[in-house]
PDB file of C-alpha atoms in Angstrom:
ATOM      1  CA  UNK A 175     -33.357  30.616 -14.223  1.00  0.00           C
ATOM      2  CA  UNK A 176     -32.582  30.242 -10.363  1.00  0.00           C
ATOM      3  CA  UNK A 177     -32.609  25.966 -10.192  1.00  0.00           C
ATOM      4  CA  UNK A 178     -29.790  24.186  -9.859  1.00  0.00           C
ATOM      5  CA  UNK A 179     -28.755  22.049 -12.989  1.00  0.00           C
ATOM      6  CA  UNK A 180     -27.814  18.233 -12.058  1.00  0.00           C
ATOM      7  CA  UNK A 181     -24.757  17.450 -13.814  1.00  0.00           C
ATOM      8  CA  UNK A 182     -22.967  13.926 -14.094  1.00  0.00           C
ATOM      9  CA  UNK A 183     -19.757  14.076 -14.089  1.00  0.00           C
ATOM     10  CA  UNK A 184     -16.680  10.417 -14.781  1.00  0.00           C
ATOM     11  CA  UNK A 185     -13.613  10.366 -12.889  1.00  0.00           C
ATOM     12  CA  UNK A 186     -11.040   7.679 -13.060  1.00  0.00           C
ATOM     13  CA  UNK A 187     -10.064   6.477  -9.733  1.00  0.00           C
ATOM     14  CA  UNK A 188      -6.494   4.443  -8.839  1.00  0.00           C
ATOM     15  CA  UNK A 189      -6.928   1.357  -7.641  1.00  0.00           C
ATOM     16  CA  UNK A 190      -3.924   1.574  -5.004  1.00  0.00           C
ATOM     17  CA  UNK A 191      -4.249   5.343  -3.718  1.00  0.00           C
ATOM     18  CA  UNK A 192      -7.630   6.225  -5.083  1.00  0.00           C
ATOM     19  CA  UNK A 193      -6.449   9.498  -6.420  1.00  0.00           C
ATOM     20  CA  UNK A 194      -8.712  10.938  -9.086  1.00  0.00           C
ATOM     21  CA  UNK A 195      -8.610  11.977 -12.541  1.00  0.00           C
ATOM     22  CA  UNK A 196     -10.774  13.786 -15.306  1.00  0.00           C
ATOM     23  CA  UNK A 197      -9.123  11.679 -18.184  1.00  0.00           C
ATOM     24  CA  UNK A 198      -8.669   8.104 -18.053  1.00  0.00           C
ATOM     25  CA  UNK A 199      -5.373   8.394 -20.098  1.00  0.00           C
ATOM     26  CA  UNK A 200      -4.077  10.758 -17.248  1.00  0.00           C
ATOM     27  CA  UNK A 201      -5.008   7.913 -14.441  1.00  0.00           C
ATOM     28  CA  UNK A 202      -3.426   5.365 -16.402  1.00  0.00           C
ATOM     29  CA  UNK A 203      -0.149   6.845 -16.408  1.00  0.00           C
ATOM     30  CA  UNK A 204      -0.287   8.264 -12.787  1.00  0.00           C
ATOM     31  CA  UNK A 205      -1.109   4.113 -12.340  1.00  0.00           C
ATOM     32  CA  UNK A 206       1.869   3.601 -13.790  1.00  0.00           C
ATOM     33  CA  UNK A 207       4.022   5.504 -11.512  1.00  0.00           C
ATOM     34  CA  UNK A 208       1.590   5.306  -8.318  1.00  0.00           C
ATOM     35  CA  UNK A 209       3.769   4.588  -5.310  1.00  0.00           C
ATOM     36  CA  UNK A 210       1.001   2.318  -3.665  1.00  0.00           C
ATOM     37  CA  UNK A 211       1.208   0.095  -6.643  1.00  0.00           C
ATOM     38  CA  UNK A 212       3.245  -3.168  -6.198  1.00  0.00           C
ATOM     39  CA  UNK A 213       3.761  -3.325 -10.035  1.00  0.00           C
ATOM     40  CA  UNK A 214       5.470  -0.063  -9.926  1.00  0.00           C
ATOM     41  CA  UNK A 215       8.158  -1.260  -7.880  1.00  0.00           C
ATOM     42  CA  UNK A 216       7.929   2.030  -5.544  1.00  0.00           C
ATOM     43  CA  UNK A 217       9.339   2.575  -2.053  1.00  0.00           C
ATOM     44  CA  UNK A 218       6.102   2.599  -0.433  1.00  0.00           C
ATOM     45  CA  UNK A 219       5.535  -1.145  -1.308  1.00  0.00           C
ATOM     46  CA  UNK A 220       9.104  -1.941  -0.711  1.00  0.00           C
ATOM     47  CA  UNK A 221      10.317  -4.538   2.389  1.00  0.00           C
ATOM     48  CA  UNK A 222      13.471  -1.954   2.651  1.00  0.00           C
ATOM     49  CA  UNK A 223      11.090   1.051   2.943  1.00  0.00           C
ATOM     50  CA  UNK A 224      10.822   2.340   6.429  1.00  0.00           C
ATOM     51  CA  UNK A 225       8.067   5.071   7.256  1.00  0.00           C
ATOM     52  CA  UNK A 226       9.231   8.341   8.670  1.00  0.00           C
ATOM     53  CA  UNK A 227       8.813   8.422  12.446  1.00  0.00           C
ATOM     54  CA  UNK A 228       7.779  11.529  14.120  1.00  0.00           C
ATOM     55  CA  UNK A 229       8.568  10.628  17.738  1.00  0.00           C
ATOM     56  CA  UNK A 230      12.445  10.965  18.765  1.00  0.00           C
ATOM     57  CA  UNK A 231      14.341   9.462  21.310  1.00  0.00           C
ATOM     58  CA  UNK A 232      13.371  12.692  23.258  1.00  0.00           C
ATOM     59  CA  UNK A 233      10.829  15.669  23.185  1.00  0.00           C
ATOM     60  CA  UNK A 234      13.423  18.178  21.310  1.00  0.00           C
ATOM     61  CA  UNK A 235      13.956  15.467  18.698  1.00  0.00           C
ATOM     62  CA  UNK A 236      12.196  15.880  14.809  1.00  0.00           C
ATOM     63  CA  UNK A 237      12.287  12.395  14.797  1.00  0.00           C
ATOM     64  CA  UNK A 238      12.935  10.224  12.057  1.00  0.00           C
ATOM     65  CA  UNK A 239      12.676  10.584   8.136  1.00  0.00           C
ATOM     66  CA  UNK A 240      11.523   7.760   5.827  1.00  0.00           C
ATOM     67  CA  UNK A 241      14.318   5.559   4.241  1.00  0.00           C
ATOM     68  CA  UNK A 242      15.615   3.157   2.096  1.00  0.00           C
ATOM     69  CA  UNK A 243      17.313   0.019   3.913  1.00  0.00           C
ATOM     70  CA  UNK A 244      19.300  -0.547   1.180  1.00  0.00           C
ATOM     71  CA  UNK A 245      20.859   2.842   1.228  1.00  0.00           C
ATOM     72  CA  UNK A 246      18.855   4.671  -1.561  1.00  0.00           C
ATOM     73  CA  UNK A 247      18.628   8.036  -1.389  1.00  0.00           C
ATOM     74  CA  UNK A 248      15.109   9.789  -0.294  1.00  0.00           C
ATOM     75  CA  UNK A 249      15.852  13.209  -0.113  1.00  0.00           C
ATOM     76  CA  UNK A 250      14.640  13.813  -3.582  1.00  0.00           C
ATOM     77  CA  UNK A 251      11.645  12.186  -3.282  1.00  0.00           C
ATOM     78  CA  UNK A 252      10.347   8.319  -3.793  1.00  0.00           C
ATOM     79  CA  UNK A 253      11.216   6.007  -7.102  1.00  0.00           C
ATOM     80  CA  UNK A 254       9.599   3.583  -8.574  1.00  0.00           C
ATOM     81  CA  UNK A 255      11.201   0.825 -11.020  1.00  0.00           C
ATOM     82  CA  UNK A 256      14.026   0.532  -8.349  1.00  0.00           C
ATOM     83  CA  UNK A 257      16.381  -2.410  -8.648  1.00  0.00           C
ATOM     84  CA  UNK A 258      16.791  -3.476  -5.773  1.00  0.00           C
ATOM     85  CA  UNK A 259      12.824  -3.593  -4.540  1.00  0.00           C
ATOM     86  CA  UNK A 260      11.659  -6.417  -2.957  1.00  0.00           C
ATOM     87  CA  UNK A 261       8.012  -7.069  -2.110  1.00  0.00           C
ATOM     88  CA  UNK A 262       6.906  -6.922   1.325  1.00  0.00           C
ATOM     89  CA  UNK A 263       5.586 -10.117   3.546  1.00  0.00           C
ATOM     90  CA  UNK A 264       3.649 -10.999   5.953  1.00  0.00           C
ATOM     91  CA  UNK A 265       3.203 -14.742   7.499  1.00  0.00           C
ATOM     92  CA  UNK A 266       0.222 -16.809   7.306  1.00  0.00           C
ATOM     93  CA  UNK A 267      -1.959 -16.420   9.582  1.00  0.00           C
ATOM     94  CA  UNK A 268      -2.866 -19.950   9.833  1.00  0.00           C
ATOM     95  CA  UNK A 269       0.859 -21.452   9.117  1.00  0.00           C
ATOM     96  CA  UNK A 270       2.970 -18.696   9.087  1.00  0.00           C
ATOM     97  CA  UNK A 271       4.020 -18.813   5.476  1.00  0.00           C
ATOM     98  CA  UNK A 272       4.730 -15.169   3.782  1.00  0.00           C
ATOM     99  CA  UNK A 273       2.220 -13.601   1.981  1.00  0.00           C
ATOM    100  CA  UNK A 274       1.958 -10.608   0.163  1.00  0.00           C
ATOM    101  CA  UNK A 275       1.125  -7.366   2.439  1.00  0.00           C
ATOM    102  CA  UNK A 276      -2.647  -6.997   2.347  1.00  0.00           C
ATOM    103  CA  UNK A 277      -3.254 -10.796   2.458  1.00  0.00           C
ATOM    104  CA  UNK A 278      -4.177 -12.823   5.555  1.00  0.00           C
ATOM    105  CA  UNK A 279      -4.042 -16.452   4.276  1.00  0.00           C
ATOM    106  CA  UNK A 280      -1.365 -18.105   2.140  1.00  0.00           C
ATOM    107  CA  UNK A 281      -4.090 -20.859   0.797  1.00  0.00           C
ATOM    108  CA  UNK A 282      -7.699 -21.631   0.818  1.00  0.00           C
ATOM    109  CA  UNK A 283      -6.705 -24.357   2.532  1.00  0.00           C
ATOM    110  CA  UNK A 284      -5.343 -22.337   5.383  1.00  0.00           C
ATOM    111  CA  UNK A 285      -8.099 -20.181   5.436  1.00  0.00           C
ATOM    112  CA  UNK A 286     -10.590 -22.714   5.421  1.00  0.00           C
ATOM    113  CA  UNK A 287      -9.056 -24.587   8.381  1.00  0.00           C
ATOM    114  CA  UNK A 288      -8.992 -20.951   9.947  1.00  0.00           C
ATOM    115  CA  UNK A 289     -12.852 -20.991   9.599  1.00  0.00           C
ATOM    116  CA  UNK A 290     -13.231 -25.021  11.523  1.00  0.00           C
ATOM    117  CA  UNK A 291     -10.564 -23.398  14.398  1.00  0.00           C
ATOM    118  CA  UNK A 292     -13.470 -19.987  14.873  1.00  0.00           C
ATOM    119  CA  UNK A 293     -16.396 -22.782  14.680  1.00  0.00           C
ATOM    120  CA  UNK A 294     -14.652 -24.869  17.235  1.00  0.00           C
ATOM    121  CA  UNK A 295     -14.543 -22.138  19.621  1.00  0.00           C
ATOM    122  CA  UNK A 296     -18.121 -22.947  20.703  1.00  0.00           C
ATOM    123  CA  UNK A 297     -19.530 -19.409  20.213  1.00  0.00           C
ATOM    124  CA  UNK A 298     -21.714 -19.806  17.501  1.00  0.00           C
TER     125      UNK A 298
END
């Protein structure tokens, strides 16, 4: 035979990272631990997280690593279930409110009196 074969093939996806997996118990528990995942209380959703930096104050420089504000260790990699993780913010864009990272609007009514401001602008 010299065809090719179609073959279907599941893979469990993460909702926060969208790493893959061939058995949904597998993805559940990499869920679990996922650093992306607020629930997880991980650095990378953490306010005291701080991203590595690769520019320096000067050409020679490495630059920066990533670290913890509140004096955690990184060196041995990230943690999750961390104590003293708080969730990050941003404000409102309508009233300035926080919201969660990844949100714009703290309300529907905020966002809906976002949408009268853009129809007011005369451009539709």
């Amino acid at each position: 035979m010299t065809t090719a074969i179609r073959l279907k093939v599941v893979r469990y996806q993460c909702l926060h990272c969208h790493r893959t997996h061939s058995k949904k118990a597998a993805a559940e528990a990499h869920i679990a631990r996922c650093w992306r995942n607020p629930e997880a209380r991980g650095c990378k959703t953490c306010a005291h997280f701080t991203p590595a930096d690769p520019d320096g104050p000067y050409p020679e420089h490495p630059g920066w690593p990533e670290q913890c504000e509140q004096g955690r260790k990184l060196l041995s990699g990230l943690h999750t279930g961390c104590p003293e993780w708080g969730a990050q913010t941003v404000p409102c864009a309508e009233c300035t409110a926080p919201v969660p990272a990844g949100a714009t609007f703290c309300s529907t009514r905020c966002r809906n009196a976002a949408d009268r401001h853009d129809d007011m602008d005369g451009d539709l």
